[in-house]
Amino acid sequence: MPLHPEARAVIAEGEAAAATLEPGALSPAEMRERFARSWRPPRDPAPVGDRYERDIPGPGGNLRIRVYRPVGEGPFPALVWFHGGGWVIGSLDENEATCRALCRGAEVVVISVDYRLAPEHPFPAAAEDAFAAVCWVAGHGAELAVDSRRIAVGGESAGGNLAAVSALMARDHGGPGLVLQLLASPVTAPPSEDRASYRDFAEGYFLSKASMDWFFEQYPRSAADLVNPYLAPLAAEDLGGLPPALVLTAEYDPLRDEGEEYAHRLLTAGVLCELARYPGQIHGFFALLTEQLSISAVAHERAVSALRRAFGSDLGTAGKPLTTTEGKV
């Protein structure tokens, strides 16, 4: 379908972070600062029981986390959340509205992780931080009022990548059992014009191929990292034994095809997976552009339902038909 009018307005007016996502003469640190200045606090954030920040130990030093807790005594399930930004830009702030919405809607403690950023901290720093945060949450449930048997991971864009990677690491290294991967527009492979979405939406649709190329110049250490599943999950030979997944994609997003390919790979590997493509939408629809795109609230409702199902029952890993109620894939 055509671009949604709200998405068209974001592109035309350069609202929020659109202008900052184009690489240029600025350094990564300057890009980071400009991106932070472009962010606006949500006008009407969902109320939660408590919200606070603290440090936790990480492989490269302390990590900052922001904790959103529902009303009540708990113990609650947990969602470990990772922000987007190409592993280079972004912070705990830009996903404030989404973390609140998921916390309130799913009655889940959301732990948003401020992982190390490239190029100062190249791969595998962000991936190791993500997995360390998941392990810390699992081991400190009492401190967080969390039931450590019910932990999900999630994120958007590069954050979706880190959620998928932390699930792979948990499987491979005897980490905590996870009940769901919530992957919104996840990065699962290097940029490639072999995928139609990279050819069709290379420019002019909020996130550009040039931006993704630039991010992939900052995060990997060498070409060898591009085939490491902990950077590019589609490079994994085996996706079996992973937790169930909800994969959300946008029609006008360069990352659309790799996210959908990952969903189909999960299903082929016997992992329960649900895939939804949002027609007429652009990158950032789930967590970054909540003030500009009303579809965010619809996508949040779908995520809340998936989280509630995952926390309420053992979904297992037996495959079933992919559902695509928001659009055909």
Coordinates of C-alpha atoms in Angstrom, one line a residue:
M1 CA 0.0 0.0 0.0
P2 CA 1.2 3.6 -0.3
L3 CA 3.1 5.3 2.4
H4 CA 0.9 6.1 5.4
P5 CA 0.4 9.9 5.6
E6 CA 2.0 10.0 9.0
A7 CA 5.1 8.2 7.7
R8 CA 5.2 10.6 4.7
A9 CA 5.1 13.5 7.1
V10 CA 8.1 12.2 9.1
I11 CA 10.1 11.8 5.9
A12 CA 9.1 15.1 4.4
E13 CA 9.5 17.2 7.5
G14 CA 12.6 15.5 8.9
E15 CA 10.9 15.0 12.2
A16 CA 12.5 13.4 15.2
A17 CA 15.6 11.5 14.3
A18 CA 15.2 11.4 10.5
A19 CA 17.8 14.0 9.7
T20 CA 20.3 12.5 12.1
L21 CA 20.2 9.1 10.6
E22 CA 22.0 10.3 7.4
P23 CA 25.8 9.9 7.7
G24 CA 28.0 12.9 6.8
A25 CA 31.0 14.8 8.0
L26 CA 30.1 14.5 11.7
S27 CA 32.0 12.1 13.9
P28 CA 30.2 9.3 15.7
A29 CA 30.2 11.3 18.9
E30 CA 28.8 14.3 17.1
M31 CA 26.1 12.2 15.4
R32 CA 25.3 10.8 18.9
E33 CA 24.9 14.3 20.3
R34 CA 22.7 15.5 17.4
F35 CA 20.5 12.4 17.7
A36 CA 20.0 13.0 21.4
R37 CA 19.1 16.7 20.8
S38 CA 16.5 15.6 18.3
W39 CA 14.6 13.5 20.8
R40 CA 11.4 14.9 22.5
P41 CA 10.0 13.4 25.7
P42 CA 6.6 11.7 25.2
R43 CA 3.7 14.1 25.7
D44 CA 1.5 11.6 27.6
P45 CA 3.7 8.7 28.9
A46 CA 1.9 5.7 30.3
P47 CA 2.1 5.7 34.1
V48 CA 4.0 2.9 35.8
G49 CA 4.5 1.9 39.4
D50 CA 8.1 2.9 39.6
R51 CA 10.9 4.0 37.3
Y52 CA 14.6 4.2 38.4
E53 CA 18.1 3.8 37.2
R54 CA 21.1 1.9 38.6
D55 CA 24.4 0.4 37.6
I56 CA 25.0 -3.3 37.1
P57 CA 28.4 -5.1 36.4
G58 CA 29.2 -5.6 32.8
P59 CA 32.2 -7.2 30.9
G60 CA 33.7 -3.8 30.2
G61 CA 32.7 -2.0 33.4
N62 CA 29.4 -1.0 34.9
L63 CA 26.3 -0.8 32.7
R64 CA 23.5 1.7 33.3
I65 CA 20.0 0.2 33.3
R66 CA 16.6 1.9 33.6
V67 CA 14.0 -0.2 35.3
Y68 CA 10.2 0.3 34.8
R69 CA 8.1 -1.6 37.3
P70 CA 4.3 -2.2 37.2
V71 CA 2.0 -1.4 40.1
G72 CA 1.8 -4.2 42.6
E73 CA 4.0 -6.4 44.7
G74 CA 5.3 -9.0 42.1
P75 CA 7.2 -11.0 41.4
F76 CA 6.6 -10.0 37.8
P77 CA 8.0 -11.3 34.5
A78 CA 10.8 -9.4 33.0
L79 CA 11.6 -7.9 29.5
V80 CA 15.2 -7.0 28.9
W81 CA 15.1 -4.2 26.3
F82 CA 17.8 -2.9 23.9
H83 CA 17.5 0.5 22.1
G84 CA 18.3 1.0 18.5
G85 CA 20.8 3.3 16.8
G86 CA 23.1 1.1 14.7
W87 CA 25.2 0.2 17.8
V88 CA 26.6 3.8 17.4
I89 CA 23.9 6.3 18.6
G90 CA 20.9 6.2 20.9
S91 CA 20.4 5.9 24.6
L92 CA 17.9 4.9 27.3
D93 CA 15.8 8.0 26.5
E94 CA 14.5 7.5 23.0
N95 CA 12.5 4.3 23.9
E96 CA 10.9 5.8 27.0
A97 CA 7.3 5.7 25.7
T98 CA 7.6 2.1 24.4
C99 CA 9.2 0.8 27.6
R100 CA 6.4 2.4 29.6
A101 CA 3.7 1.1 27.4
L102 CA 5.0 -2.5 27.5
C103 CA 5.5 -2.3 31.3
R104 CA 2.0 -1.2 31.9
G105 CA 0.2 -3.3 29.2
A106 CA 2.0 -6.6 29.9
E107 CA 2.5 -6.0 33.7
V108 CA 6.2 -6.7 33.2
V109 CA 9.3 -5.3 34.7
V110 CA 11.2 -3.7 31.7
I111 CA 14.9 -3.4 32.1
S112 CA 16.3 -1.0 29.4
V113 CA 20.1 -1.5 28.9
D114 CA 22.6 1.3 28.1
Y115 CA 25.1 -0.9 26.3
R116 CA 28.5 0.3 25.1
L117 CA 28.5 2.0 21.7
A118 CA 30.8 1.8 18.7
P119 CA 33.2 2.7 17.3
E120 CA 34.8 3.4 20.7
H121 CA 33.6 -0.1 21.7
P122 CA 33.4 -2.3 18.6
F123 CA 31.9 -5.7 18.2
P124 CA 31.5 -7.8 20.3
A125 CA 31.1 -5.2 23.1
A126 CA 27.4 -4.5 22.6
A127 CA 26.6 -8.2 22.2
E128 CA 28.5 -9.1 25.3
D129 CA 26.9 -6.3 27.3
A130 CA 23.4 -7.5 26.1
F131 CA 24.0 -11.1 27.2
A132 CA 25.6 -10.0 30.5
A133 CA 22.5 -7.9 31.3
V134 CA 20.2 -10.8 30.6
C135 CA 22.3 -13.0 32.9
W136 CA 22.3 -10.4 35.6
V137 CA 18.5 -10.0 35.5
A138 CA 18.1 -13.7 35.8
G139 CA 20.4 -13.9 38.7
H140 CA 19.0 -10.9 40.6
G141 CA 15.2 -11.5 40.3
A142 CA 14.6 -10.8 44.0
E143 CA 16.1 -7.3 43.7
L144 CA 13.9 -6.5 40.8
A145 CA 10.7 -8.2 42.0
V146 CA 11.2 -10.4 38.9
D147 CA 10.3 -14.1 38.4
S148 CA 13.5 -15.3 36.8
R149 CA 11.7 -18.2 35.1
R150 CA 9.8 -15.7 32.9
I151 CA 12.3 -13.5 31.1
A152 CA 11.9 -12.1 27.5
V153 CA 14.3 -10.0 25.4
G154 CA 13.4 -7.3 23.0
G155 CA 14.5 -4.4 21.0
E156 CA 14.2 -2.4 17.8
S157 CA 16.6 -2.2 14.9
A158 CA 20.1 -2.7 16.3
G159 CA 18.4 -3.4 19.6
G160 CA 16.4 -6.1 17.9
N161 CA 19.7 -7.5 16.7
L162 CA 21.0 -7.5 20.3
A163 CA 17.9 -9.2 21.5
A164 CA 18.3 -12.0 18.9
V165 CA 22.0 -12.3 19.7
S166 CA 21.4 -12.5 23.4
A167 CA 19.0 -15.4 22.8
L168 CA 21.6 -17.1 20.6
M169 CA 24.2 -16.6 23.3
A170 CA 21.9 -17.9 26.0
R171 CA 21.3 -21.1 24.0
D172 CA 25.0 -21.6 23.2
H173 CA 26.5 -20.8 26.6
G174 CA 23.9 -22.3 29.0
G175 CA 22.4 -18.9 29.8
P176 CA 19.0 -18.2 31.2
G177 CA 16.0 -19.8 29.6
L178 CA 14.0 -17.1 27.7
V179 CA 10.3 -17.2 26.9
L180 CA 10.1 -14.8 24.0
Q181 CA 12.2 -12.7 21.6
L182 CA 10.4 -9.4 20.7
L183 CA 12.2 -8.3 17.5
A184 CA 11.1 -5.0 15.9
S185 CA 12.8 -4.3 12.5
P186 CA 15.8 -6.3 13.6
V187 CA 19.2 -6.1 12.0
T188 CA 20.1 -9.7 11.1
A189 CA 22.6 -9.3 8.3
P190 CA 25.0 -6.8 6.7
P191 CA 23.5 -4.4 4.1
S192 CA 23.0 -6.0 0.8
E193 CA 21.3 -5.0 -2.5
D194 CA 20.6 -8.7 -3.0
R195 CA 17.5 -8.0 -0.9
A196 CA 14.7 -6.2 -2.6
S197 CA 13.9 -3.9 0.4
Y198 CA 17.5 -2.6 0.3
R199 CA 17.1 -1.8 -3.4
D200 CA 13.7 -0.4 -3.3
F201 CA 14.0 1.7 -0.1
A202 CA 17.7 2.7 -0.3
E203 CA 16.9 6.4 0.0
G204 CA 14.0 8.6 1.0
Y205 CA 12.3 6.4 3.5
F206 CA 13.7 7.6 6.8
L207 CA 16.4 4.9 7.3
S208 CA 18.8 4.8 4.3
K209 CA 21.2 2.2 2.9
A210 CA 24.0 4.8 3.3
S211 CA 23.2 5.0 7.0
M212 CA 23.3 1.2 7.4
D213 CA 26.6 1.1 5.4
W214 CA 28.0 3.7 7.8
F215 CA 26.8 1.8 10.9
F216 CA 28.5 -1.4 9.5
E217 CA 31.7 0.6 9.2
Q218 CA 31.6 1.5 12.9
Y219 CA 30.6 -1.7 14.7
P220 CA 32.5 -4.6 13.1
R221 CA 36.2 -4.9 13.7
S222 CA 36.9 -6.6 10.3
A223 CA 35.1 -8.5 7.5
A224 CA 35.3 -11.7 9.5
D225 CA 32.8 -10.3 12.0
L226 CA 30.2 -10.0 9.2
V227 CA 29.7 -13.8 9.2
N228 CA 29.7 -14.1 13.0
P229 CA 26.2 -15.0 14.2
Y230 CA 26.6 -12.8 17.2
L231 CA 26.7 -9.9 14.9
A232 CA 24.7 -11.2 12.0
P233 CA 22.2 -13.8 13.3
L234 CA 21.2 -14.9 9.8
A235 CA 24.8 -16.3 9.5
A236 CA 24.0 -18.9 12.2
E237 CA 23.9 -22.4 10.7
D238 CA 21.3 -23.6 13.2
L239 CA 18.5 -21.6 14.8
G240 CA 16.9 -24.5 16.6
G241 CA 16.4 -24.4 20.3
L242 CA 15.8 -20.7 20.5
P243 CA 12.8 -19.1 22.3
P244 CA 9.6 -18.3 20.5
A245 CA 9.7 -15.0 18.6
L246 CA 7.5 -12.1 17.5
V247 CA 9.0 -10.4 14.5
L248 CA 7.6 -7.0 13.4
T249 CA 8.6 -5.3 10.2
A250 CA 7.6 -2.2 8.2
E251 CA 6.8 -2.3 4.5
Y252 CA 9.0 0.7 3.6
D253 CA 12.1 -0.3 5.6
P254 CA 15.5 -1.4 4.1
L255 CA 15.6 -4.0 7.0
R256 CA 12.3 -5.5 6.1
D257 CA 13.5 -8.5 4.1
E258 CA 16.2 -9.6 6.5
G259 CA 13.8 -9.5 9.4
E260 CA 11.3 -11.6 7.6
E261 CA 13.9 -14.0 6.4
Y262 CA 15.0 -14.5 10.0
A263 CA 11.4 -15.2 11.0
H264 CA 11.1 -17.8 8.3
R265 CA 14.4 -19.3 9.3
L266 CA 13.2 -19.6 12.9
L267 CA 10.1 -21.4 11.8
T268 CA 12.0 -23.8 9.6
A269 CA 14.2 -24.6 12.6
G270 CA 11.1 -25.5 14.6
V271 CA 10.9 -22.3 16.6
L272 CA 7.4 -21.0 17.2
C273 CA 7.3 -17.6 15.4
E274 CA 4.8 -14.9 14.6
L275 CA 5.5 -12.4 11.9
A276 CA 3.7 -9.2 11.2
R277 CA 4.5 -6.7 8.5
Y278 CA 2.9 -3.2 8.9
P279 CA 1.9 -1.8 5.5
G280 CA 2.7 1.8 4.6
Q281 CA 5.1 2.1 7.6
I282 CA 8.7 3.0 7.9
H283 CA 11.7 2.1 10.2
G284 CA 11.3 3.2 13.8
F285 CA 7.5 2.6 13.9
F286 CA 7.7 0.5 17.1
A287 CA 9.9 2.4 19.6
L288 CA 11.5 5.5 18.0
L289 CA 8.6 7.3 16.4
T290 CA 5.8 6.7 18.9
E291 CA 4.9 10.4 18.9
Q292 CA 4.7 10.6 15.1
L293 CA 3.2 7.3 14.1
S294 CA -0.2 6.1 15.6
I295 CA 0.6 2.6 14.4
S296 CA 3.0 2.4 17.3
A297 CA 0.1 1.9 19.7
V298 CA -1.3 -0.9 17.6
A299 CA 2.1 -2.6 17.4
H300 CA 2.5 -2.2 21.2
E301 CA -0.9 -4.0 21.7
R302 CA 0.3 -6.9 19.6
A303 CA 3.6 -7.1 21.6
V304 CA 1.7 -6.9 24.9
S305 CA -0.5 -9.8 23.8
A306 CA 2.5 -11.9 22.8
L307 CA 4.3 -11.1 26.1
R308 CA 1.2 -12.1 28.1
R309 CA 0.9 -15.4 26.2
A310 CA 4.6 -16.1 26.7
F311 CA 4.6 -15.3 30.4
G312 CA 1.4 -17.2 31.0
S313 CA 2.2 -20.5 29.4
D314 CA 5.0 -22.6 27.9
L315 CA 4.9 -22.0 24.2
G316 CA 7.5 -24.5 23.5
T317 CA 9.5 -24.6 20.2
A318 CA 7.2 -26.7 18.0
G319 CA 6.6 -24.8 14.7
K320 CA 3.2 -23.7 13.6
P321 CA 2.1 -21.6 10.6
L322 CA 3.4 -18.0 10.6
T323 CA 0.6 -15.5 11.1
T324 CA 0.7 -12.3 9.2
T325 CA -2.5 -10.5 10.0
E326 CA -1.1 -7.0 9.4
G327 CA -0.1 -7.7 5.8
K328 CA 1.0 -10.3 3.4
V329 CA 4.7 -11.3 3.1

